[in-house]
PDB file of N, CA and C in Angstrom:
ATOM      1  N   UNK Z  25      24.636  40.690  66.949  1.00 49.00           N
ATOM      2  CA  UNK Z  25      24.648  41.717  65.934  1.00 49.00           C
ATOM      3  C   UNK Z  25      23.654  42.797  66.324  1.00 49.00           C
ATOM      4  N   UNK Z  26      23.958  44.007  66.022  1.00 52.00           N
ATOM      5  CA  UNK Z  26      23.091  45.129  66.344  1.00 52.00           C
ATOM      6  C   UNK Z  26      21.844  45.055  65.479  1.00 52.00           C
ATOM      7  N   UNK Z  27      20.686  45.119  66.135  1.00 54.00           N
ATOM      8  CA  UNK Z  27      19.426  45.070  65.398  1.00 54.00           C
ATOM      9  C   UNK Z  27      18.859  46.484  65.337  1.00 54.00           C
ATOM     10  N   UNK Z  28      18.656  46.941  64.162  1.00 53.00           N
ATOM     11  CA  UNK Z  28      18.025  48.250  63.986  1.00 53.00           C
ATOM     12  C   UNK Z  28      17.192  48.197  62.716  1.00 53.00           C
ATOM     13  N   UNK Z  29      16.399  49.222  62.545  1.00 59.00           N
ATOM     14  CA  UNK Z  29      15.578  49.286  61.351  1.00 59.00           C
ATOM     15  C   UNK Z  29      16.399  49.559  60.106  1.00 59.00           C
ATOM     16  N   UNK Z  30      17.619  50.003  60.280  1.00 65.00           N
ATOM     17  CA  UNK Z  30      18.489  50.345  59.169  1.00 65.00           C
ATOM     18  C   UNK Z  30      19.235  49.094  58.704  1.00 65.00           C
ATOM     19  N   UNK Z  31      19.081  48.705  57.464  1.00 70.00           N
ATOM     20  CA  UNK Z  31      19.760  47.516  56.935  1.00 70.00           C
ATOM     21  C   UNK Z  31      21.197  47.827  56.523  1.00 70.00           C
ATOM     22  N   UNK Z  32      21.586  49.078  56.614  1.00 71.00           N
ATOM     23  CA  UNK Z  32      22.931  49.482  56.229  1.00 71.00           C
ATOM     24  C   UNK Z  32      23.971  48.934  57.209  1.00 71.00           C
ATOM     25  N   UNK Z  33      23.632  48.866  58.490  1.00 75.00           N
ATOM     26  CA  UNK Z  33      24.594  48.445  59.508  1.00 75.00           C
ATOM     27  C   UNK Z  33      25.037  46.997  59.301  1.00 75.00           C
ATOM     28  N   UNK Z  34      24.126  46.023  59.131  1.00 82.00           N
ATOM     29  CA  UNK Z  34      24.601  44.648  58.895  1.00 82.00           C
ATOM     30  C   UNK Z  34      25.425  44.522  57.618  1.00 82.00           C
ATOM     31  N   UNK Z  35      25.058  45.244  56.590  1.00 84.00           N
ATOM     32  CA  UNK Z  35      25.825  45.176  55.339  1.00 84.00           C
ATOM     33  C   UNK Z  35      27.212  45.771  55.527  1.00 84.00           C
ATOM     34  N   UNK Z  36      27.297  46.859  56.283  1.00 85.00           N
ATOM     35  CA  UNK Z  36      28.590  47.472  56.563  1.00 85.00           C
ATOM     36  C   UNK Z  36      29.458  46.515  57.377  1.00 85.00           C
ATOM     37  N   UNK Z  37      28.849  45.834  58.339  1.00 87.00           N
ATOM     38  CA  UNK Z  37      29.574  44.854  59.143  1.00 87.00           C
ATOM     39  C   UNK Z  37      30.115  43.728  58.268  1.00 87.00           C
ATOM     40  N   UNK Z  38      29.288  43.194  57.390  1.00 88.00           N
ATOM     41  CA  UNK Z  38      29.727  42.113  56.508  1.00 88.00           C
ATOM     42  C   UNK Z  38      30.817  42.582  55.546  1.00 88.00           C
ATOM     43  N   UNK Z  39      30.709  43.797  55.065  1.00 89.00           N
ATOM     44  CA  UNK Z  39      31.741  44.346  54.187  1.00 89.00           C
ATOM     45  C   UNK Z  39      33.065  44.472  54.932  1.00 89.00           C
ATOM     46  N   UNK Z  40      33.016  45.007  56.144  1.00 89.00           N
ATOM     47  CA  UNK Z  40      34.237  45.152  56.937  1.00 89.00           C
ATOM     48  C   UNK Z  40      34.848  43.789  57.245  1.00 89.00           C
ATOM     49  N   UNK Z  41      34.010  42.814  57.585  1.00 88.00           N
ATOM     50  CA  UNK Z  41      34.498  41.468  57.857  1.00 88.00           C
ATOM     51  C   UNK Z  41      35.141  40.863  56.610  1.00 88.00           C
ATOM     52  N   UNK Z  42      34.510  41.037  55.470  1.00 88.00           N
ATOM     53  CA  UNK Z  42      35.051  40.510  54.225  1.00 88.00           C
ATOM     54  C   UNK Z  42      36.369  41.156  53.836  1.00 88.00           C
ATOM     55  N   UNK Z  43      36.525  42.438  54.148  1.00 89.00           N
ATOM     56  CA  UNK Z  43      37.773  43.117  53.826  1.00 89.00           C
ATOM     57  C   UNK Z  43      38.897  42.739  54.784  1.00 89.00           C
ATOM     58  N   UNK Z  44      38.554  42.411  56.023  1.00 88.00           N
ATOM     59  CA  UNK Z  44      39.581  42.076  57.013  1.00 88.00           C
ATOM     60  C   UNK Z  44      39.953  40.602  57.010  1.00 88.00           C
ATOM     61  N   UNK Z  45      39.099  39.746  56.497  1.00 85.00           N
ATOM     62  CA  UNK Z  45      39.357  38.311  56.515  1.00 85.00           C
ATOM     63  C   UNK Z  45      40.663  37.926  55.818  1.00 85.00           C
ATOM     64  N   UNK Z  46      41.003  38.499  54.666  1.00 84.00           N
ATOM     65  CA  UNK Z  46      42.282  38.132  54.041  1.00 84.00           C
ATOM     66  C   UNK Z  46      43.502  38.503  54.883  1.00 84.00           C
ATOM     67  N   UNK Z  47      43.340  39.432  55.814  1.00 84.00           N
ATOM     68  CA  UNK Z  47      44.468  39.793  56.671  1.00 84.00           C
ATOM     69  C   UNK Z  47      44.880  38.636  57.572  1.00 84.00           C
ATOM     70  N   UNK Z  48      43.987  37.691  57.805  1.00 80.00           N
ATOM     71  CA  UNK Z  48      44.324  36.525  58.623  1.00 80.00           C
ATOM     72  C   UNK Z  48      45.407  35.686  57.954  1.00 80.00           C
ATOM     73  N   UNK Z  49      45.491  35.739  56.642  1.00 78.00           N
ATOM     74  CA  UNK Z  49      46.532  34.983  55.938  1.00 78.00           C
ATOM     75  C   UNK Z  49      47.920  35.525  56.246  1.00 78.00           C
ATOM     76  N   UNK Z  50      48.001  36.798  56.585  1.00 80.00           N
ATOM     77  CA  UNK Z  50      49.290  37.393  56.918  1.00 80.00           C
ATOM     78  C   UNK Z  50      49.777  36.960  58.296  1.00 80.00           C
ATOM     79  N   UNK Z  51      48.906  36.380  59.092  1.00 78.00           N
ATOM     80  CA  UNK Z  51      49.256  35.959  60.441  1.00 78.00           C
ATOM     81  C   UNK Z  51      49.676  34.496  60.464  1.00 78.00           C
ATOM     82  N   UNK Z  52      50.403  34.078  59.463  1.00 68.00           N
ATOM     83  CA  UNK Z  52      50.859  32.693  59.371  1.00 68.00           C
ATOM     84  C   UNK Z  52      51.880  32.416  60.474  1.00 68.00           C
ATOM     85  N   UNK Z  53      52.029  31.173  60.862  1.00 72.00           N
ATOM     86  CA  UNK Z  53      53.010  30.849  61.899  1.00 72.00           C
ATOM     87  C   UNK Z  53      54.424  31.189  61.438  1.00 72.00           C
ATOM     88  N   UNK Z  54      55.284  31.509  62.387  1.00 70.00           N
ATOM     89  CA  UNK Z  54      56.644  31.931  62.084  1.00 70.00           C
ATOM     90  C   UNK Z  54      57.532  30.773  61.667  1.00 70.00           C
ATOM     91  N   UNK Z  55      57.094  29.576  61.872  1.00 74.00           N
ATOM     92  CA  UNK Z  55      57.900  28.418  61.526  1.00 74.00           C
ATOM     93  C   UNK Z  55      58.274  27.653  62.782  1.00 74.00           C
ATOM     94  N   UNK Z  56      58.978  26.553  62.602  1.00 78.00           N
ATOM     95  CA  UNK Z  56      59.337  25.739  63.772  1.00 78.00           C
ATOM     96  C   UNK Z  56      60.308  26.481  64.686  1.00 78.00           C
ATOM     97  N   UNK Z  57      59.969  26.497  65.961  1.00 75.00           N
ATOM     98  CA  UNK Z  57      60.808  27.156  66.960  1.00 75.00           C
ATOM     99  C   UNK Z  57      61.024  26.166  68.094  1.00 75.00           C
ATOM    100  N   UNK Z  58      62.248  26.102  68.583  1.00 83.00           N
ATOM    101  CA  UNK Z  58      62.532  25.201  69.692  1.00 83.00           C
ATOM    102  C   UNK Z  58      61.852  25.730  70.950  1.00 83.00           C
ATOM    103  N   UNK Z  59      61.122  24.864  71.620  1.00 80.00           N
ATOM    104  CA  UNK Z  59      60.366  25.252  72.806  1.00 80.00           C
ATOM    105  C   UNK Z  59      61.044  24.676  74.034  1.00 80.00           C
ATOM    106  N   UNK Z  60      61.213  25.530  75.048  1.00 88.00           N
ATOM    107  CA  UNK Z  60      61.800  25.065  76.298  1.00 88.00           C
ATOM    108  C   UNK Z  60      60.687  24.846  77.313  1.00 88.00           C
ATOM    109  N   UNK Z  61      60.684  23.683  77.933  1.00 91.00           N
ATOM    110  CA  UNK Z  61      59.666  23.379  78.929  1.00 91.00           C
ATOM    111  C   UNK Z  61      59.995  24.130  80.217  1.00 91.00           C
ATOM    112  N   UNK Z  62      58.989  24.825  80.746  1.00 91.00           N
ATOM    113  CA  UNK Z  62      59.158  25.590  81.971  1.00 91.00           C
ATOM    114  C   UNK Z  62      58.776  24.725  83.167  1.00 91.00           C
ATOM    115  N   UNK Z  63      59.444  24.924  84.297  1.00 95.00           N
ATOM    116  CA  UNK Z  63      59.055  24.174  85.494  1.00 95.00           C
ATOM    117  C   UNK Z  63      57.712  24.681  86.026  1.00 95.00           C
ATOM    118  N   UNK Z  64      57.045  23.842  86.801  1.00 95.00           N
ATOM    119  CA  UNK Z  64      55.757  24.216  87.385  1.00 95.00           C
ATOM    120  C   UNK Z  64      56.000  25.309  88.424  1.00 95.00           C
ATOM    121  N   UNK Z  65      55.250  26.396  88.321  1.00 96.00           N
ATOM    122  CA  UNK Z  65      55.384  27.511  89.249  1.00 96.00           C
ATOM    123  C   UNK Z  65      54.395  27.308  90.396  1.00 96.00           C
ATOM    124  N   UNK Z  66      54.856  26.619  91.436  1.00 97.00           N
ATOM    125  CA  UNK Z  66      53.998  26.274  92.568  1.00 97.00           C
ATOM    126  C   UNK Z  66      53.507  27.533  93.275  1.00 97.00           C
ATOM    127  N   UNK Z  67      54.350  28.539  93.399  1.00 97.00           N
ATOM    128  CA  UNK Z  67      53.953  29.778  94.072  1.00 97.00           C
ATOM    129  C   UNK Z  67      52.775  30.430  93.363  1.00 97.00           C
ATOM    130  N   UNK Z  68      52.817  30.491  92.053  1.00 97.00           N
ATOM    131  CA  UNK Z  68      51.721  31.102  91.293  1.00 97.00           C
ATOM    132  C   UNK Z  68      50.438  30.298  91.450  1.00 97.00           C
ATOM    133  N   UNK Z  69      50.546  28.983  91.454  1.00 98.00           N
ATOM    134  CA  UNK Z  69      49.359  28.138  91.608  1.00 98.00           C
ATOM    135  C   UNK Z  69      48.742  28.328  92.985  1.00 98.00           C
ATOM    136  N   UNK Z  70      49.575  28.359  94.025  1.00 98.00           N
ATOM    137  CA  UNK Z  70      49.068  28.555  95.390  1.00 98.00           C
ATOM    138  C   UNK Z  70      48.422  29.926  95.528  1.00 98.00           C
ATOM    139  N   UNK Z  71      49.049  30.960  94.996  1.00 98.00           N
ATOM    140  CA  UNK Z  71      48.472  32.309  95.081  1.00 98.00           C
ATOM    141  C   UNK Z  71      47.140  32.376  94.344  1.00 98.00           C
ATOM    142  N   UNK Z  72      47.038  31.720  93.206  1.00 98.00           N
ATOM    143  CA  UNK Z  72      45.781  31.696  92.468  1.00 98.00           C
ATOM    144  C   UNK Z  72      44.700  30.995  93.276  1.00 98.00           C
ATOM    145  N   UNK Z  73      45.047  29.871  93.896  1.00 98.00           N
ATOM    146  CA  UNK Z  73      44.060  29.143  94.703  1.00 98.00           C
ATOM    147  C   UNK Z  73      43.621  29.970  95.915  1.00 98.00           C
ATOM    148  N   UNK Z  74      44.548  30.689  96.537  1.00 98.00           N
ATOM    149  CA  UNK Z  74      44.183  31.575  97.650  1.00 98.00           C
ATOM    150  C   UNK Z  74      43.241  32.663  97.156  1.00 98.00           C
ATOM    151  N   UNK Z  75      43.544  33.241  96.006  1.00 98.00           N
ATOM    152  CA  UNK Z  75      42.691  34.282  95.431  1.00 98.00           C
ATOM    153  C   UNK Z  75      41.285  33.750  95.166  1.00 98.00           C
ATOM    154  N   UNK Z  76      41.184  32.564  94.575  1.00 98.00           N
ATOM    155  CA  UNK Z  76      39.876  31.972  94.286  1.00 98.00           C
ATOM    156  C   UNK Z  76      39.131  31.675  95.581  1.00 98.00           C
ATOM    157  N   UNK Z  77      39.822  31.117  96.585  1.00 98.00           N
ATOM    158  CA  UNK Z  77      39.183  30.799  97.865  1.00 98.00           C
ATOM    159  C   UNK Z  77      38.670  32.065  98.550  1.00 98.00           C
ATOM    160  N   UNK Z  78      39.469  33.138  98.521  1.00 98.00           N
ATOM    161  CA  UNK Z  78      39.022  34.400  99.133  1.00 98.00           C
ATOM    162  C   UNK Z  78      37.824  34.970  98.382  1.00 98.00           C
ATOM    163  N   UNK Z  79      37.848  34.893  97.065  1.00 97.00           N
ATOM    164  CA  UNK Z  79      36.726  35.388  96.272  1.00 97.00           C
ATOM    165  C   UNK Z  79      35.455  34.609  96.580  1.00 97.00           C
ATOM    166  N   UNK Z  80      35.569  33.296  96.664  1.00 98.00           N
ATOM    167  CA  UNK Z  80      34.403  32.475  96.999  1.00 98.00           C
ATOM    168  C   UNK Z  80      33.913  32.772  98.410  1.00 98.00           C
ATOM    169  N   UNK Z  81      34.830  32.984  99.347  1.00 97.00           N
ATOM    170  CA  UNK Z  81      34.449  33.318 100.721  1.00 97.00           C
ATOM    171  C   UNK Z  81      33.706  34.641 100.796  1.00 97.00           C
ATOM    172  N   UNK Z  82      34.202  35.650 100.109  1.00 95.00           N
ATOM    173  CA  UNK Z  82      33.533  36.957 100.090  1.00 95.00           C
ATOM    174  C   UNK Z  82      32.166  36.838  99.435  1.00 95.00           C
ATOM    175  N   UNK Z  83      32.077  36.065  98.366  1.00 92.00           N
ATOM    176  CA  UNK Z  83      30.791  35.872  97.687  1.00 92.00           C
ATOM    177  C   UNK Z  83      29.792  35.184  98.603  1.00 92.00           C
ATOM    178  N   UNK Z  84      30.230  34.153  99.321  1.00 93.00           N
ATOM    179  CA  UNK Z  84      29.343  33.444 100.251  1.00 93.00           C
ATOM    180  C   UNK Z  84      28.884  34.383 101.365  1.00 93.00           C
ATOM    181  N   UNK Z  85      29.828  35.159 101.921  1.00 91.00           N
ATOM    182  CA  UNK Z  85      29.503  36.107 102.988  1.00 91.00           C
ATOM    183  C   UNK Z  85      28.493  37.145 102.497  1.00 91.00           C
ATOM    184  N   UNK Z  86      28.720  37.703 101.313  1.00 86.00           N
ATOM    185  CA  UNK Z  86      27.817  38.722 100.773  1.00 86.00           C
ATOM    186  C   UNK Z  86      26.450  38.126 100.460  1.00 86.00           C
ATOM    187  N   UNK Z  87      26.422  36.902  99.950  1.00 86.00           N
ATOM    188  CA  UNK Z  87      25.144  36.267  99.624  1.00 86.00           C
ATOM    189  C   UNK Z  87      24.333  35.981 100.881  1.00 86.00           C
ATOM    190  N   UNK Z  88      25.016  35.681 101.987  1.00 87.00           N
ATOM    191  CA  UNK Z  88      24.285  35.404 103.225  1.00 87.00           C
ATOM    192  C   UNK Z  88      23.680  36.670 103.820  1.00 87.00           C
ATOM    193  N   UNK Z  89      24.192  37.824 103.463  1.00 83.00           N
ATOM    194  CA  UNK Z  89      23.666  39.093 103.979  1.00 83.00           C
ATOM    195  C   UNK Z  89      22.550  39.652 103.109  1.00 83.00           C
ATOM    196  N   UNK Z  90      22.357  39.117 101.928  1.00 81.00           N
ATOM    197  CA  UNK Z  90      21.338  39.612 101.007  1.00 81.00           C
ATOM    198  C   UNK Z  90      20.059  38.817 101.215  1.00 81.00           C
ATOM    199  N   UNK Z  91      18.994  39.518 101.607  1.00 82.00           N
ATOM    200  CA  UNK Z  91      17.729  38.842 101.895  1.00 82.00           C
ATOM    201  C   UNK Z  91      16.631  39.177 100.890  1.00 82.00           C
ATOM    202  N   UNK Z  92      16.728  40.318 100.219  1.00 82.00           N
ATOM    203  CA  UNK Z  92      15.655  40.730  99.311  1.00 82.00           C
ATOM    204  C   UNK Z  92      16.263  41.381  98.073  1.00 82.00           C
ATOM    205  N   UNK Z  93      15.397  41.692  97.121  1.00 80.00           N
ATOM    206  CA  UNK Z  93      15.857  42.386  95.912  1.00 80.00           C
ATOM    207  C   UNK Z  93      16.378  43.770  96.270  1.00 80.00           C
ATOM    208  N   UNK Z  94      15.762  44.411  97.282  1.00 76.00           N
ATOM    209  CA  UNK Z  94      16.225  45.735  97.707  1.00 76.00           C
ATOM    210  C   UNK Z  94      17.647  45.639  98.251  1.00 76.00           C
ATOM    211  N   UNK Z  95      17.925  44.604  99.032  1.00 75.00           N
ATOM    212  CA  UNK Z  95      19.284  44.412  99.536  1.00 75.00           C
ATOM    213  C   UNK Z  95      20.267  44.202  98.391  1.00 75.00           C
ATOM    214  N   UNK Z  96      19.847  43.449  97.403  1.00 76.00           N
ATOM    215  CA  UNK Z  96      20.738  43.115  96.300  1.00 76.00           C
ATOM    216  C   UNK Z  96      21.051  44.329  95.432  1.00 76.00           C
ATOM    217  N   UNK Z  97      20.021  45.061  95.037  1.00 77.00           N
ATOM    218  CA  UNK Z  97      20.218  46.148  94.074  1.00 77.00           C
ATOM    219  C   UNK Z  97      20.651  47.460  94.705  1.00 77.00           C
ATOM    220  N   UNK Z  98      20.247  47.728  95.944  1.00 73.00           N
ATOM    221  CA  UNK Z  98      20.568  49.035  96.537  1.00 73.00           C
ATOM    222  C   UNK Z  98      21.288  48.909  97.860  1.00 73.00           C
ATOM    223  N   UNK Z  99      21.797  47.744  98.182  1.00 74.00           N
ATOM    224  CA  UNK Z  99      22.499  47.506  99.447  1.00 74.00           C
ATOM    225  C   UNK Z  99      21.625  47.891 100.631  1.00 74.00           C
ATOM    226  N   UNK Z 100      20.342  47.639 100.534  1.00 75.00           N
ATOM    227  CA  UNK Z 100      19.419  47.933 101.625  1.00 75.00           C
ATOM    228  C   UNK Z 100      19.266  49.411 101.901  1.00 75.00           C
ATOM    229  N   UNK Z 101      19.583  50.250 100.925  1.00 77.00           N
ATOM    230  CA  UNK Z 101      19.485  51.699 101.105  1.00 77.00           C
ATOM    231  C   UNK Z 101      20.674  52.280 101.848  1.00 77.00           C
ATOM    232  N   UNK Z 102      21.721  51.510 102.036  1.00 79.00           N
ATOM    233  CA  UNK Z 102      22.882  51.965 102.795  1.00 79.00           C
ATOM    234  C   UNK Z 102      23.955  52.645 101.971  1.00 79.00           C
ATOM    235  N   UNK Z 103      23.730  52.834 100.696  1.00 80.00           N
ATOM    236  CA  UNK Z 103      24.725  53.492  99.845  1.00 80.00           C
ATOM    237  C   UNK Z 103      24.196  54.859  99.457  1.00 80.00           C
ATOM    238  N   UNK Z 104      25.015  55.873  99.687  1.00 80.00           N
ATOM    239  CA  UNK Z 104      24.617  57.235  99.322  1.00 80.00           C
ATOM    240  C   UNK Z 104      24.794  57.431  97.822  1.00 80.00           C
ATOM    241  N   UNK Z 105      24.224  58.512  97.317  1.00 78.00           N
ATOM    242  CA  UNK Z 105      24.378  58.828  95.902  1.00 78.00           C
ATOM    243  C   UNK Z 105      25.830  59.060  95.535  1.00 78.00           C
ATOM    244  N   UNK Z 106      26.597  59.687  96.441  1.00 84.00           N
ATOM    245  CA  UNK Z 106      28.009  59.945  96.187  1.00 84.00           C
ATOM    246  C   UNK Z 106      28.784  58.630  96.078  1.00 84.00           C
ATOM    247  N   UNK Z 107      28.525  57.700  97.009  1.00 81.00           N
ATOM    248  CA  UNK Z 107      29.204  56.407  96.957  1.00 81.00           C
ATOM    249  C   UNK Z 107      28.846  55.658  95.682  1.00 81.00           C
ATOM    250  N   UNK Z 108      27.603  55.752  95.279  1.00 76.00           N
ATOM    251  CA  UNK Z 108      27.168  55.087  94.061  1.00 76.00           C
ATOM    252  C   UNK Z 108      27.851  55.690  92.840  1.00 76.00           C
ATOM    253  N   UNK Z 109      28.108  56.983  92.877  1.00 79.00           N
ATOM    254  CA  UNK Z 109      28.767  57.661  91.761  1.00 79.00           C
ATOM    255  C   UNK Z 109      30.234  57.326  91.641  1.00 79.00           C
ATOM    256  N   UNK Z 110      30.852  56.890  92.735  1.00 72.00           N
ATOM    257  CA  UNK Z 110      32.268  56.534  92.686  1.00 72.00           C
ATOM    258  C   UNK Z 110      32.390  55.252  91.938  1.00 72.00           C
TER     259      UNK Z 110
END
């Protein structure tokens, strides 16, 4: 929750929450619907695992190149202001 010296903000938040809470009753389930079981999508699972493995590999590679706080926060001074702005 936002902390400020103004007590109006928490009260406004609680008022908005109290006014929106009854709207949850309108989101009742639609009723029983027949569900069809889908087959396992092996291609999607393999692609996800490749994505995770590549992400972990890049993270390991980047972590091995970082030696100090300067390397971590400013890429060792190798990033220009223009590149940082992109």
